[in-house]
Tab-separated table of C-alpha atoms in Angstrom:
chain	number	residue	atom	x	y	z
A	1	MET	CA	1.857	-29.765	11.997
A	2	THR	CA	4.334	-32.511	12.912
A	3	THR	CA	3.748	-35.474	15.294
A	4	LYS	CA	5.770	-33.679	17.799
A	5	HIS	CA	2.970	-31.187	17.762
A	6	VAL	CA	0.703	-33.643	18.347
A	7	GLN	CA	2.437	-35.678	21.224
A	8	ALA	CA	3.164	-32.121	22.691
A	9	ALA	CA	-0.250	-31.484	23.191
A	10	SER	CA	-1.307	-34.186	22.967
A	11	SER	CA	-3.483	-34.487	26.184
A	12	SER	CA	-6.145	-31.964	25.109
A	13	SER	CA	-9.294	-33.891	23.573
A	14	THR	CA	-12.296	-33.016	22.226
A	15	CYS	CA	-14.062	-29.772	23.464
A	16	PHE	CA	-17.187	-28.908	22.740
A	17	SER	CA	-18.986	-25.908	25.380
A	18	THR	CA	-16.872	-25.861	29.246
A	19	THR	CA	-14.356	-23.440	29.458
A	20	GLU	CA	-12.388	-26.370	30.819
A	21	LYS	CA	-11.618	-28.429	27.452
A	22	SER	CA	-11.288	-25.266	25.822
A	23	ASP	CA	-8.186	-24.528	27.995
A	24	LYS	CA	-7.021	-27.356	27.511
A	25	ALA	CA	-6.372	-27.193	23.671
A	26	LEU	CA	-5.557	-23.701	24.153
A	27	ASN	CA	-2.628	-24.084	26.520
A	28	SER	CA	-1.820	-26.883	24.396
A	29	ILE	CA	-1.046	-24.984	21.419
A	30	ILE	CA	0.849	-22.684	23.844
A	31	LYS	CA	2.867	-25.416	25.322
A	32	VAL	CA	3.583	-26.587	21.036
A	33	MET	CA	4.362	-22.788	20.519
A	34	GLU	CA	7.129	-22.353	23.441
A	35	GLN	CA	8.590	-25.789	22.739
A	36	ASP	CA	9.676	-24.430	19.172
A	37	ARG	CA	10.107	-20.568	20.064
A	38	SER	CA	13.215	-19.986	17.668
A	39	ARG	CA	10.308	-19.820	14.510
A	40	ILE	CA	7.724	-17.928	12.664
A	41	TRP	CA	3.775	-19.051	13.238
A	42	ASN	CA	1.401	-18.335	11.066
A	43	ALA	CA	-1.236	-17.488	12.974
A	44	VAL	CA	-3.487	-20.017	9.764
A	45	GLU	CA	-0.608	-22.169	11.500
A	46	ILE	CA	-2.427	-22.134	14.822
A	47	PHE	CA	-6.316	-22.014	14.245
A	48	ASP	CA	-5.032	-25.289	12.596
A	49	MET	CA	-3.466	-27.240	15.222
A	50	TYR	CA	-6.506	-25.583	17.531
A	51	LEU	CA	-8.835	-27.212	15.036
A	52	GLN	CA	-7.050	-30.462	15.532
A	53	PHE	CA	-7.218	-29.793	19.107
A	54	GLY	CA	-11.086	-30.284	18.833
A	55	CYS	CA	-11.334	-27.068	19.828
A	56	VAL	CA	-13.954	-24.361	17.657
A	57	LYS	CA	-14.613	-21.853	20.399
A	58	LEU	CA	-11.974	-19.184	19.562
A	59	ASN	CA	-12.037	-18.046	15.504
A	60	ARG	CA	-8.992	-16.998	13.709
A	61	LYS	CA	-8.601	-13.892	14.891
A	62	SER	CA	-10.049	-13.968	18.172
A	63	LEU	CA	-7.326	-17.125	18.887
A	64	THR	CA	-4.099	-14.872	17.507
A	65	SER	CA	-5.310	-12.282	19.863
A	66	THR	CA	-5.258	-14.474	22.809
A	67	ILE	CA	-1.919	-15.617	21.814
A	68	GLN	CA	-1.163	-12.551	22.083
A	69	GLU	CA	-1.789	-11.836	25.245
A	70	TYR	CA	-1.119	-14.872	26.932
A	71	PHE	CA	2.960	-14.077	25.669
A	72	GLY	CA	2.742	-10.287	26.539
A	73	GLU	CA	5.919	-8.666	25.447
A	74	ASP	CA	7.267	-11.422	25.030
A	75	VAL	CA	5.421	-12.765	21.020
A	76	ALA	CA	5.004	-10.067	17.792
A	77	VAL	CA	2.517	-9.709	15.820
A	78	LEU	CA	3.257	-9.361	11.937
A	79	HIS	CA	0.210	-7.806	10.165
A	80	SER	CA	0.374	-7.358	7.034
A	81	PRO	CA	-3.282	-6.777	4.343
A	82	GLY	CA	-3.912	-9.549	2.094
A	83	ILE	CA	-1.375	-12.083	4.603
A	84	ALA	CA	-2.345	-13.954	7.705
A	85	ASN	CA	-0.286	-12.760	10.777
A	86	MET	CA	2.199	-13.646	12.281
A	87	LEU	CA	3.791	-14.650	15.605
A	88	LEU	CA	7.385	-14.690	16.664
A	89	PHE	CA	9.778	-14.796	19.623
A	90	LYS	CA	11.372	-11.285	20.066
A	91	PHE	CA	14.659	-12.595	22.061
A	92	TYR	CA	14.484	-15.656	18.198
A	93	ALA	CA	13.383	-12.252	15.106
A	94	PRO	CA	16.860	-11.310	14.125
A	95	ASN	CA	17.891	-14.619	13.476
A	96	LEU	CA	14.649	-15.370	11.984
A	97	ILE	CA	14.340	-11.681	10.438
A	98	LYS	CA	16.710	-10.112	7.976
A	99	LEU	CA	16.426	-6.015	8.962
A	100	VAL	CA	17.955	-3.752	5.779
A	101	SER	CA	19.282	-0.478	5.993
A	102	VAL	CA	17.249	2.310	4.370
A	103	GLN	CA	20.824	3.732	3.188
A	104	ASP	CA	22.248	-0.550	2.045
A	105	ASP	CA	18.330	-0.974	0.222
A	106	ASP	CA	18.977	1.341	-2.946
A	107	ASP	CA	22.251	3.230	-4.804
A	108	LEU	CA	19.652	4.785	-7.359
A	109	ASP	CA	17.592	6.784	-4.662
A	110	ILE	CA	20.887	8.375	-2.306
A	111	ALA	CA	21.456	10.016	-5.483
A	112	VAL	CA	18.509	10.773	-6.936
A	113	ILE	CA	18.424	12.787	-3.366
A	114	SER	CA	21.797	13.985	-3.811
A	115	VAL	CA	20.908	15.832	-7.099
A	116	ALA	CA	17.570	17.353	-6.856
A	117	LYS	CA	19.925	18.654	-3.341
A	118	HIS	CA	22.743	19.690	-5.441
A	119	ILE	CA	19.595	21.448	-8.795
A	120	VAL	CA	18.499	23.528	-5.386
A	121	SER	CA	21.043	25.163	-4.358
A	122	ALA	CA	22.756	25.761	-8.120
A	123	VAL	CA	18.573	27.189	-8.007
A	124	LYS	CA	18.662	28.682	-4.957
A	125	SER	CA	22.257	30.870	-5.649
A	126	ILE	CA	21.591	32.273	-8.970
A	127	ASN	CA	20.222	35.788	-9.465
A	128	ILE	CA	17.530	37.360	-10.676
A	129	ASP	CA	17.456	40.271	-13.199
A	130	ARG	CA	13.899	41.552	-12.682
A	131	ASP	CA	15.022	43.906	-15.322
A	132	ARG	CA	15.560	41.590	-18.013
A	133	TYR	CA	12.983	39.207	-16.938
A	134	ASN	CA	8.939	38.947	-15.901
A	135	THR	CA	9.048	37.056	-13.082
A	136	ARG	CA	4.854	37.577	-13.554
A	137	ILE	CA	3.177	36.371	-16.405
A	138	ASP	CA	-0.415	37.401	-17.415
A	139	SER	CA	-2.238	37.002	-19.966
A	140	GLU	CA	-1.995	40.219	-21.905
A	141	MET	CA	2.183	39.243	-22.505
A	142	VAL	CA	1.300	36.243	-23.254
A	143	SER	CA	-1.334	36.851	-25.973
A	144	ILE	CA	1.192	39.295	-28.010
A	145	CYS	CA	3.059	35.549	-28.729
A	146	VAL	CA	0.118	32.993	-29.654
A	147	SER	CA	-0.513	32.355	-32.138
A	148	ASN	CA	-4.650	33.526	-33.073
A	149	ILE	CA	-5.455	28.611	-33.315
A	150	LEU	CA	-3.658	28.673	-30.292
A	151	SER	CA	-5.791	30.444	-29.107
A	152	SER	CA	-8.643	28.950	-29.849
A	153	LEU	CA	-7.197	25.109	-29.097
A	154	LEU	CA	-6.554	26.150	-25.438
A	155	SER	CA	-9.746	27.331	-24.922
A	156	MET	CA	-11.323	24.748	-26.131
A	157	ILE	CA	-8.795	23.211	-24.172
A	158	ARG	CA	-10.130	24.640	-21.198
A	159	SER	CA	-13.619	24.473	-22.382
A	160	MET	CA	-13.233	20.662	-22.066
A	161	ILE	CA	-11.591	21.211	-18.384
A	162	THR	CA	-14.288	23.002	-17.742
A	163	GLY	CA	-16.864	20.524	-19.010
A	164	ILE	CA	-14.916	17.454	-17.275
A	165	LEU	CA	-15.354	19.114	-13.623
A	166	LYS	CA	-18.784	20.332	-14.521
A	167	LYS	CA	-20.021	16.767	-15.890
A	168	ARG	CA	-21.569	18.811	-18.960
A	169	PRO	CA	-20.337	17.505	-22.626
A	170	THR	CA	-19.214	20.121	-25.019
A	171	ALA	CA	-19.614	21.259	-27.753
A	172	PHE	CA	-15.956	19.887	-29.129
A	173	LYS	CA	-16.686	16.443	-27.590
A	174	ILE	CA	-19.750	16.391	-28.994
A	175	ALA	CA	-18.061	16.727	-32.205
A	176	PHE	CA	-14.922	14.557	-31.391
A	177	GLY	CA	-16.948	11.621	-30.364
A	178	VAL	CA	-18.813	11.745	-33.690
A	179	LEU	CA	-16.161	11.925	-35.265
A	180	MET	CA	-14.485	8.859	-33.713
A	181	ARG	CA	-17.864	7.278	-34.002
A	182	ASN	CA	-17.620	7.243	-38.182
A	183	PRO	CA	-13.889	7.653	-38.982
A	184	LYS	CA	-14.327	7.381	-42.762
A	185	LYS	CA	-16.508	10.168	-43.015
A	186	LYS	CA	-14.148	13.140	-41.562
A	187	THR	CA	-14.589	16.283	-42.034
A	188	TYR	CA	-12.098	19.768	-41.924
A	189	GLN	CA	-12.551	22.937	-40.704
A	190	SER	CA	-9.649	26.161	-42.475
A	191	ASP	CA	-9.858	29.399	-41.833
A	192	ALA	CA	-9.962	30.801	-45.220
């Protein structure tokens, strides 16, 4: 806060319990903000000014909402999680904030969307010959092409997923945990 702000609001003194003096501190802040409408006001900065004028009746959030109510549609409050609110006068917003069009934001996003549209249209234009290719696959068709080792591995994976979902350990997870605990002792199992 500069000396200009203090001089502009020097009409207020300390605030104890009367609402008249509380209003003086709030009015002093409003005068300072009206004198400098062309900047972005930080809610923490405004609250510090409020405390320097000697008043502690309002907390930062209620002070911000009171100022917003006073100025009405002339002021905008910008909120973001973890960041103090910012107040700015809407008339000066185009000069204070640089707005970027979505189309200018990133050419890569536009290119990805364009390529995705081409791929979707190309896939939709393909005629499916249902006599040559199976569009429905069942377990019998898969078991013809899959070896026994892969089938047992898939069975173990399915068992692990079921165990995770039901929060129960499987025999494979227990054996794997024991093996990882003793990495020097390795056991191998073979199909002979």
